[in-house]
mmCIF file with all atom_site columns, C-alpha atoms in Angstrom:
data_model
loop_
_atom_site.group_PDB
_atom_site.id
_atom_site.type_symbol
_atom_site.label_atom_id
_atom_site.label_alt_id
_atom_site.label_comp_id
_atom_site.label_asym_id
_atom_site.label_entity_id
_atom_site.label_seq_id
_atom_site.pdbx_PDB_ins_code
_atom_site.Cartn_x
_atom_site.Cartn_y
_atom_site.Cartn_z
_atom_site.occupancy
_atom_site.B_iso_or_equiv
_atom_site.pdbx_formal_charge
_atom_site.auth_seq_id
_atom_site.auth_comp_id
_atom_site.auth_asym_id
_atom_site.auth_atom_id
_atom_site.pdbx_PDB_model_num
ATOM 1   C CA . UNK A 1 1   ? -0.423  51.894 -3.813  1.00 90.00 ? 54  UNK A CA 1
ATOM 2   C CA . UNK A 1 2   ? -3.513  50.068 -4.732  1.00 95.00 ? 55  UNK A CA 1
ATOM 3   C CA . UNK A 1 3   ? -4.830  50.030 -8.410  1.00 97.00 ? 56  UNK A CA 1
ATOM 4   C CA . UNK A 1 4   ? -8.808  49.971 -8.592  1.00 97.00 ? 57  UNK A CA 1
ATOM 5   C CA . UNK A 1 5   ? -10.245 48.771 -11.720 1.00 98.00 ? 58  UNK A CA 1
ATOM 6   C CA . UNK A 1 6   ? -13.872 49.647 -12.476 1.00 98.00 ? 59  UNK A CA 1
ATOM 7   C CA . UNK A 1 7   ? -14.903 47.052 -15.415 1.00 97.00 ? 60  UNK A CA 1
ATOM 8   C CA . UNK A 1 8   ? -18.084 48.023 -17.554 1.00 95.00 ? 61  UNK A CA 1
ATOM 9   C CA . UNK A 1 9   ? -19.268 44.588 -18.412 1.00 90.00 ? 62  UNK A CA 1
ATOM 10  C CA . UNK A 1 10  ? -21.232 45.763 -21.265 1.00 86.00 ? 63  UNK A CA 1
ATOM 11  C CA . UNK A 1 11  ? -18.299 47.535 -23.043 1.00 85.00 ? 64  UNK A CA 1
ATOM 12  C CA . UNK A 1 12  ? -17.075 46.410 -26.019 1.00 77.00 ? 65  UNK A CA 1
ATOM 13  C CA . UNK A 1 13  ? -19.312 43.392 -26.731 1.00 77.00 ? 66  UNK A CA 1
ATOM 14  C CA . UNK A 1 14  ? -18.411 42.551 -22.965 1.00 77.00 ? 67  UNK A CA 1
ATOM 15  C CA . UNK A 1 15  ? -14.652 42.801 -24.137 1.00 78.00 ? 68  UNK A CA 1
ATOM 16  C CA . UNK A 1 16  ? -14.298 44.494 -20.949 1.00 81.00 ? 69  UNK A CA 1
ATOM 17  C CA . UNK A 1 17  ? -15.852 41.724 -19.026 1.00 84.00 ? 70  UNK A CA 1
ATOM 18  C CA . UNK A 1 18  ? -13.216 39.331 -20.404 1.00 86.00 ? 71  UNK A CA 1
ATOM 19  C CA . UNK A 1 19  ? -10.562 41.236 -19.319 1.00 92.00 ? 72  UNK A CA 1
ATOM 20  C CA . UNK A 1 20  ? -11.116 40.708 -15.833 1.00 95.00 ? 73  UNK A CA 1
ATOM 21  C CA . UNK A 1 21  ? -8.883  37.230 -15.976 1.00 94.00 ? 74  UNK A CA 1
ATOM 22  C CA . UNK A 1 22  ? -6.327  39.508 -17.885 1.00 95.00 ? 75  UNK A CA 1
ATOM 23  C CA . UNK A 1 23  ? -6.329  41.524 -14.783 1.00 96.00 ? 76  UNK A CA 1
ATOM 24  C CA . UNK A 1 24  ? -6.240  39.174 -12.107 1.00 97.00 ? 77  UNK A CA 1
ATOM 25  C CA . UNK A 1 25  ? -3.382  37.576 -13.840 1.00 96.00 ? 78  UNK A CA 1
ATOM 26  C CA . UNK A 1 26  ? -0.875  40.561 -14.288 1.00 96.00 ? 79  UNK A CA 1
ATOM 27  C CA . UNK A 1 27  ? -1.918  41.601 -11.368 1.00 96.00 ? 80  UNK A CA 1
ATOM 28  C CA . UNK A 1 28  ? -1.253  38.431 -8.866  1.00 96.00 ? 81  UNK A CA 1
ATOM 29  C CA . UNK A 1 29  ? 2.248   37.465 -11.315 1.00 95.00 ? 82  UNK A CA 1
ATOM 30  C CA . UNK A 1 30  ? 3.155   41.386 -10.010 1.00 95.00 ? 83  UNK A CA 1
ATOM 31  C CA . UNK A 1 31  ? 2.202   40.547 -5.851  1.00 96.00 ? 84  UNK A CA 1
ATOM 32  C CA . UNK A 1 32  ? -0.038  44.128 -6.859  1.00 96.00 ? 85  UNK A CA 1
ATOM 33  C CA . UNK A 1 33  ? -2.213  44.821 -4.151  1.00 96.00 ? 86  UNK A CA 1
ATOM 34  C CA . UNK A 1 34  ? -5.890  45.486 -6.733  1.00 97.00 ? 87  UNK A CA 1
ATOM 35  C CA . UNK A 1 35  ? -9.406  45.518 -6.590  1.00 97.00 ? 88  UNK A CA 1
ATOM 36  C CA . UNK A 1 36  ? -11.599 44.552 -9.498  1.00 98.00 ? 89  UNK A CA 1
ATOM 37  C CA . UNK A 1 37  ? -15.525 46.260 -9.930  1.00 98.00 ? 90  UNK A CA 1
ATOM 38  C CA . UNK A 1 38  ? -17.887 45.354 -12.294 1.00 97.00 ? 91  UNK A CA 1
ATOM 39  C CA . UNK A 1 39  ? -20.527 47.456 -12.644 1.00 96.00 ? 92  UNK A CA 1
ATOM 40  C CA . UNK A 1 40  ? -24.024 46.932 -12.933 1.00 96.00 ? 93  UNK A CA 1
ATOM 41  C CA . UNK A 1 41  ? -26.109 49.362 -14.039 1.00 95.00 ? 94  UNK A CA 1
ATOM 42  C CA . UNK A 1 42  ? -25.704 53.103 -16.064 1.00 94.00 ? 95  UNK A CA 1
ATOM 43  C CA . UNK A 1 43  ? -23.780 55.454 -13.679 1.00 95.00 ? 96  UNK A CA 1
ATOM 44  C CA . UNK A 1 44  ? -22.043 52.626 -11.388 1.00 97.00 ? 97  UNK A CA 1
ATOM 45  C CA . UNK A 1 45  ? -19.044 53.576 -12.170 1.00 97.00 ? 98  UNK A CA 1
ATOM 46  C CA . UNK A 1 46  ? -19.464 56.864 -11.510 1.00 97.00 ? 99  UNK A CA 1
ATOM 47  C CA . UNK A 1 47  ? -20.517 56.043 -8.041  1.00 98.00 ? 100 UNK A CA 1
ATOM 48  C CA . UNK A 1 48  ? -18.123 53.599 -7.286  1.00 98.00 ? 101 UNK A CA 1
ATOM 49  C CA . UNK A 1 49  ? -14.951 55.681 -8.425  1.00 97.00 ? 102 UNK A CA 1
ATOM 50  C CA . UNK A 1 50  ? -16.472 58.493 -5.992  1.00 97.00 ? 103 UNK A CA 1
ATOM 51  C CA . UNK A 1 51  ? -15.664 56.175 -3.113  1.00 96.00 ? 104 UNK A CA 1
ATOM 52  C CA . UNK A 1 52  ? -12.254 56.255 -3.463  1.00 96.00 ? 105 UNK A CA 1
ATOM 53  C CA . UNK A 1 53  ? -10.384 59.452 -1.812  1.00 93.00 ? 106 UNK A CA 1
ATOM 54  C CA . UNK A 1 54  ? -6.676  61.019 -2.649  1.00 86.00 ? 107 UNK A CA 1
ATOM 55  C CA . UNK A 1 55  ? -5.670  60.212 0.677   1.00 87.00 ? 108 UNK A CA 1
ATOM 56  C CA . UNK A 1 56  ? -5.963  56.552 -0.001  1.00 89.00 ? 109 UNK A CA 1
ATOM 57  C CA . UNK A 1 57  ? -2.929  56.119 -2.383  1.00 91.00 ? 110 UNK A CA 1
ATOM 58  C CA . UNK A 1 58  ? -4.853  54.451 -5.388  1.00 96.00 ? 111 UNK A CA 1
ATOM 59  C CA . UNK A 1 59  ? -4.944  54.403 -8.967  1.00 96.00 ? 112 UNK A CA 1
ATOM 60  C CA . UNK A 1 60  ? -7.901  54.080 -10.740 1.00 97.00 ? 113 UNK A CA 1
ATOM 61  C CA . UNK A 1 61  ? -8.620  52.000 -14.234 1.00 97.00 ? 114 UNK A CA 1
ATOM 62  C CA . UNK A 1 62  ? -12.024 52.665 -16.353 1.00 96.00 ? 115 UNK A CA 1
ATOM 63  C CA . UNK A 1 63  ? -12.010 49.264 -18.173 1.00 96.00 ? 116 UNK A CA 1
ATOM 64  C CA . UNK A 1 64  ? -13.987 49.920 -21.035 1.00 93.00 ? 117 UNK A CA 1
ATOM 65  C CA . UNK A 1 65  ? -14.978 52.937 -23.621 1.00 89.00 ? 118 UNK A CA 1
ATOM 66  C CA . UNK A 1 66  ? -15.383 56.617 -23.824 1.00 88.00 ? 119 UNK A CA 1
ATOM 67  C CA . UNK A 1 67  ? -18.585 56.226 -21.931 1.00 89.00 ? 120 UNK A CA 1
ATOM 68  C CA . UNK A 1 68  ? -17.235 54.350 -19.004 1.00 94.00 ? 121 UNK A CA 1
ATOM 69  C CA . UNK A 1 69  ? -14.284 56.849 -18.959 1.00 93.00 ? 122 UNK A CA 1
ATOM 70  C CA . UNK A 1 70  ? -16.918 59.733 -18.720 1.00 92.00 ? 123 UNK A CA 1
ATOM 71  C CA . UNK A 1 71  ? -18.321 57.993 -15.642 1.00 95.00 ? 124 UNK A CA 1
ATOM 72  C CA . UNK A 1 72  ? -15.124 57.833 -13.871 1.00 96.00 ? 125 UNK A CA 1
ATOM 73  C CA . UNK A 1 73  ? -14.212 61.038 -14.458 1.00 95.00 ? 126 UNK A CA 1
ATOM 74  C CA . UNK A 1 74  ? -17.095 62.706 -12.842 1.00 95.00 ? 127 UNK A CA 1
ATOM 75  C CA . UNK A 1 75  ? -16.727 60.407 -9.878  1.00 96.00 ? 128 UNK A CA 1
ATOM 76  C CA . UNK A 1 76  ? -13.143 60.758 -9.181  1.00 95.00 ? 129 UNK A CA 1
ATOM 77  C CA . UNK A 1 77  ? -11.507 63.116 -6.794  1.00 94.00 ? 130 UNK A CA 1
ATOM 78  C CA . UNK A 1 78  ? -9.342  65.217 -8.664  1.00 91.00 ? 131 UNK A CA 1
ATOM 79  C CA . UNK A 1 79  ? -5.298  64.270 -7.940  1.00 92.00 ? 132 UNK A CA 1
ATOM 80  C CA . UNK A 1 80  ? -6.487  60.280 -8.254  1.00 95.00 ? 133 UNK A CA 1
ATOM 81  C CA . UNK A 1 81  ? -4.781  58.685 -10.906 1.00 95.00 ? 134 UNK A CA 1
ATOM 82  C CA . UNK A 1 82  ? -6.516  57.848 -13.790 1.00 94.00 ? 135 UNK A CA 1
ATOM 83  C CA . UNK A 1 83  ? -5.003  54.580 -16.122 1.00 94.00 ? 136 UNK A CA 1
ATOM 84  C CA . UNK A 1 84  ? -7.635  53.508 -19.352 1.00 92.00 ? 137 UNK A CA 1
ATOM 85  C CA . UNK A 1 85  ? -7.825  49.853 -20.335 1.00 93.00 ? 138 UNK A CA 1
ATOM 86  C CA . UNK A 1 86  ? -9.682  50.328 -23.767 1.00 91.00 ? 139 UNK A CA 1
ATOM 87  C CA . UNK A 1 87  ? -12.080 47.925 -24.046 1.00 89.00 ? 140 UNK A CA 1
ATOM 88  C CA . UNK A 1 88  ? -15.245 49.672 -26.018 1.00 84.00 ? 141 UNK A CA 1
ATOM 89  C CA . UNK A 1 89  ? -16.762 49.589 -29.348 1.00 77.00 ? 142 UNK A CA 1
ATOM 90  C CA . UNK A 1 90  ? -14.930 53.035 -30.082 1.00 76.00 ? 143 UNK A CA 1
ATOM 91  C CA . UNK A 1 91  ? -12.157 53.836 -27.916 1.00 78.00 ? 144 UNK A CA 1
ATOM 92  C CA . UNK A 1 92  ? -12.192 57.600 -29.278 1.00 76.00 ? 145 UNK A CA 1
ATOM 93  C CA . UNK A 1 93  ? -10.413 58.897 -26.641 1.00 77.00 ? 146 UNK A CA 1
ATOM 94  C CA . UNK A 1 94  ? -7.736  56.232 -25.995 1.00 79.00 ? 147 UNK A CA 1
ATOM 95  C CA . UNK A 1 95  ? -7.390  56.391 -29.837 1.00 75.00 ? 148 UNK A CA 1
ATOM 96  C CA . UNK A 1 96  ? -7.042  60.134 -29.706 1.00 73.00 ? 149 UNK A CA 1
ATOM 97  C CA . UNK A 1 97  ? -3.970  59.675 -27.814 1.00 75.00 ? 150 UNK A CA 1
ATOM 98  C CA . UNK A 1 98  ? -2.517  57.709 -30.413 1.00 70.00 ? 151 UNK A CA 1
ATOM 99  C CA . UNK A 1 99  ? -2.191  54.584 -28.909 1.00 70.00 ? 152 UNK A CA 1
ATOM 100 C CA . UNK A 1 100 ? -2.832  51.095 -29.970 1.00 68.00 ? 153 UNK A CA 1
ATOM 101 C CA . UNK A 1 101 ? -5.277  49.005 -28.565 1.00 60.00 ? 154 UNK A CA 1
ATOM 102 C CA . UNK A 1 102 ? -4.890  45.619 -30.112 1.00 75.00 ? 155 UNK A CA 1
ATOM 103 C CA . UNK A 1 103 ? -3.055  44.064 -27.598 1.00 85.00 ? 156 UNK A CA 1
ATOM 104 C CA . UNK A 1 104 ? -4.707  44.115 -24.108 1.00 87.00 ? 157 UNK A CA 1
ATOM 105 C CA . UNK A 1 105 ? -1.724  42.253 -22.104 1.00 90.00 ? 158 UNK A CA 1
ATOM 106 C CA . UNK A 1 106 ? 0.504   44.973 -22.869 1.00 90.00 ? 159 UNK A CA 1
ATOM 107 C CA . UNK A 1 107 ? -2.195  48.084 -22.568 1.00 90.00 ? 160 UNK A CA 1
ATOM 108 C CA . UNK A 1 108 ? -2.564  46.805 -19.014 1.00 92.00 ? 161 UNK A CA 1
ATOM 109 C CA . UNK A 1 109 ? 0.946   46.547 -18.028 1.00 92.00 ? 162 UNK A CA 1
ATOM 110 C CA . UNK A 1 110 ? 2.504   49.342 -19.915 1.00 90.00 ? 163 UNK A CA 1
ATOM 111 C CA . UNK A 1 111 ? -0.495  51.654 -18.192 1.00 91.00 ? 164 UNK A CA 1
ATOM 112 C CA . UNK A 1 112 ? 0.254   50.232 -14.873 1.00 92.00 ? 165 UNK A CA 1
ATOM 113 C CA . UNK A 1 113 ? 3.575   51.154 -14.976 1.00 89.00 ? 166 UNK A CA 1
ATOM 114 C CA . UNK A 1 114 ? 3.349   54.130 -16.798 1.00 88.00 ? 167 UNK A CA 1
ATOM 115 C CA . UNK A 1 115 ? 4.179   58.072 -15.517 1.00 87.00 ? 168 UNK A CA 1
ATOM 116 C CA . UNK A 1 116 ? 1.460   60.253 -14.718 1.00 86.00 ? 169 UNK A CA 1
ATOM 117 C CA . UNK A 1 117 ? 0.424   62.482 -17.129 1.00 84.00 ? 170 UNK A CA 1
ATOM 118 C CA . UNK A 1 118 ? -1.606  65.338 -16.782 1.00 84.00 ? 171 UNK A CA 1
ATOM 119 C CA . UNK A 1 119 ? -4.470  66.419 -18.772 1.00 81.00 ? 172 UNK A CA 1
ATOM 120 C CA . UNK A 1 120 ? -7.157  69.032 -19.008 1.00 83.00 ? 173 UNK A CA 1
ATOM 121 C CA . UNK A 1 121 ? -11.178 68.621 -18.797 1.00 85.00 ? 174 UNK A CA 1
ATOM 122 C CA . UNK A 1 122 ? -13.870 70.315 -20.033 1.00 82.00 ? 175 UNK A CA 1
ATOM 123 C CA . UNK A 1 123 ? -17.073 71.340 -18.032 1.00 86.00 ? 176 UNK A CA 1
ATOM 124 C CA . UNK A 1 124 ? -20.068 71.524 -19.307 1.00 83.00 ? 177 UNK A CA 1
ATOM 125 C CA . UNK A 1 125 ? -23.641 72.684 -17.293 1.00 80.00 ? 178 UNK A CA 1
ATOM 126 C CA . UNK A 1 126 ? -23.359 69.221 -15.738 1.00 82.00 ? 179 UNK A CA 1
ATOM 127 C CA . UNK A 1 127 ? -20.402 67.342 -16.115 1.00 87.00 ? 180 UNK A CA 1
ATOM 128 C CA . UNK A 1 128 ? -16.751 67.234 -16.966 1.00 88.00 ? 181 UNK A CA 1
ATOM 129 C CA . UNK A 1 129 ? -15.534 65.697 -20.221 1.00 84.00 ? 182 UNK A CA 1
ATOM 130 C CA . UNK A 1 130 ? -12.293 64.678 -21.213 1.00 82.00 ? 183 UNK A CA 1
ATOM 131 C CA . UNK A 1 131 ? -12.773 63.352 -24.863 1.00 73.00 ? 184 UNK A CA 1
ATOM 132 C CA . UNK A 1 132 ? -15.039 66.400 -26.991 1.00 66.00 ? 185 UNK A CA 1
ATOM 133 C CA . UNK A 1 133 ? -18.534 67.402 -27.149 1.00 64.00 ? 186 UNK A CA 1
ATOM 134 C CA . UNK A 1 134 ? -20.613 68.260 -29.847 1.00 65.00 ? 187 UNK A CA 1
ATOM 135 C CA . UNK A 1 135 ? -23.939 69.219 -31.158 1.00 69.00 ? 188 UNK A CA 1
ATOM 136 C CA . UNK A 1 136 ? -26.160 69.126 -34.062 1.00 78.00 ? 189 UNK A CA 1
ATOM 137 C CA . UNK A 1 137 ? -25.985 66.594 -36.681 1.00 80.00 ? 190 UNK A CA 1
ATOM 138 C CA . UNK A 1 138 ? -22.277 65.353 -35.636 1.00 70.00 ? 191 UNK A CA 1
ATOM 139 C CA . UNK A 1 139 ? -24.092 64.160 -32.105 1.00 72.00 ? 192 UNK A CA 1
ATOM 140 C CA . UNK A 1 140 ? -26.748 62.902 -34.202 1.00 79.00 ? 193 UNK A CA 1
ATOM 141 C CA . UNK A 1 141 ? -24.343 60.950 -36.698 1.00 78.00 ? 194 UNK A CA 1
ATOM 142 C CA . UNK A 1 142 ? -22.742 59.715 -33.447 1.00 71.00 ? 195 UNK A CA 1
ATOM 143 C CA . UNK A 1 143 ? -25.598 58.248 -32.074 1.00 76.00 ? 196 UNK A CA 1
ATOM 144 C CA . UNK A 1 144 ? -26.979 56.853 -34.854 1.00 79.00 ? 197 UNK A CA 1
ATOM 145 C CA . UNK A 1 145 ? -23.424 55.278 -35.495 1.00 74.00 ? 198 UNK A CA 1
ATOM 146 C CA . UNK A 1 146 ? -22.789 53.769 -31.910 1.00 71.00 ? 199 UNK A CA 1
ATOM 147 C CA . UNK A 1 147 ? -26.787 52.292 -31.993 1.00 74.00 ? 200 UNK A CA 1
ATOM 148 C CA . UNK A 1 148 ? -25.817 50.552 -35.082 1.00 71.00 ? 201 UNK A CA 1
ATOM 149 C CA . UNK A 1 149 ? -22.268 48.927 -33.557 1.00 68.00 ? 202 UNK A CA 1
ATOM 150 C CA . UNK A 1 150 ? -24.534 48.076 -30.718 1.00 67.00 ? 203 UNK A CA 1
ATOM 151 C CA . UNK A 1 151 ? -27.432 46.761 -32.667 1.00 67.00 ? 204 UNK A CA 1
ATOM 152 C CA . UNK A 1 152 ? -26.356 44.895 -35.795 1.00 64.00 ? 205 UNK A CA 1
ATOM 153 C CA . UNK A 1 153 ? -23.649 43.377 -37.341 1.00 63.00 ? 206 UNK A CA 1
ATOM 154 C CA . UNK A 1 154 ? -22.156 46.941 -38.375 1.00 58.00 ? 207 UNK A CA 1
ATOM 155 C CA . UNK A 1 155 ? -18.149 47.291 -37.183 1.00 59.00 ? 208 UNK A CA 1
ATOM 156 C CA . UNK A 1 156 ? -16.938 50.338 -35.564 1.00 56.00 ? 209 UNK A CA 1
ATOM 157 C CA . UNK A 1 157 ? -15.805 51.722 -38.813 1.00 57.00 ? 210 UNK A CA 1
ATOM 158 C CA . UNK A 1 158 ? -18.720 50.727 -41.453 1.00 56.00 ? 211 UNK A CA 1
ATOM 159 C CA . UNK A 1 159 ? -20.891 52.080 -39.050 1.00 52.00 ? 212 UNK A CA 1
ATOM 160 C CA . UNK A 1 160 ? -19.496 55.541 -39.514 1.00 51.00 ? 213 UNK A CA 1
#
C-alpha cells in the first residue's frame, strides 16, 4: 500500500506546511512506501487526488482543514481511503469526530494505522460535502469568522 499525502501549504498558518518533516519522518522510521504533494494553487488538491485510482492500492491524507478536505473529496475515486491530518485554522470536521488535534505525531500515526471507517457524503448541485452546509446568515457568520482568523490577530475561537 502506498499512503499519498496532499499538503495545503497555506492551511493553518502553513501548519500544514510544517508537517511535511513530521511526515517524512514517521514515514521513513516505518520503511512506508509515501508520497508527499504540496499544492499550489485553489483546487490542486482536488486535481491531484483525482490522479490516483482504486486499483492502485493507496491511501490518501488531506493535510490541512475542512477546505482542503473538501478538495480531496471531490477528487477522489470513491473506495480510496481517506486518512485527515488536521492542520487548519478550524478543523470542524476532524473536531466533529471528536478527536484531538493537539498532538500531530500521534494524529499521523494513529491515522495511518487506523481501520477504515466508512462515512456518508452529501451532494449538493456541484459537489460532495462531508462536513455540513449552510445558508443565510450562519454562511455569512462563517465567512466573516474564517476572514478574520485569516486576516488579523483573531484566534479560531474569538473570532466566532
Amino acid at each position: 500500500m502506498k499512503h499519498i499525502f496532499i499538503v495545503n501549504k497555506i492551511s493553518g498558518k502553513k501548519r500544514g506546511l510544517k508537517t511535511v518533516s513530521i511526515i517524512e519522518d514517521i514515514m521513513q522510521k516505518h520503511h512506508y512506501d509515501y508520497e508527499i504533494h504540496i499544492t499550489q494553487y485553489p483546487t490542486h488538491a482536488k486535481k491531484i487526488a483525482a490522479k490516483y485510482k482504486k486499483e492502485a492500492d493507496v491511501t490518501i491524507y488531506a493535510v490541512g482543514g475542512d477546505g482542503t478536505i473538501l478538495e480531496v473529496v471531490n477528487g477522489i475515486e470513491e473506495g480510496i481511503p481517506l486518512g485527515i491530518i488536521p492542520c487548519g485554522s478550524g478543523n470542524d470536521f476532524y473536531r466533529l469526530l471528536g478527536s484531538d488535534n493537539s498532538d500531530l505525531e500521534k494524529i499521523i500515526e494513529d491515522t495511518i494505522d487506523a481501520k477504515t471507517v466508512w462515512i456518508d457524503y452529501g451532494i449538493s448541485d456541484r459537489m460532495k460535502f462531508i462536513n455540513g452546509t449552510s445558508l443565510g446568515i450562519d454562511a455569512l457568520v462563517n465567512y466573516d469568522a474564517s476572514s478574520m482568523i485569516r486576516k488579523t490577530v483573531f484566534d479560531k475561537n474569538s473570532a466566532y
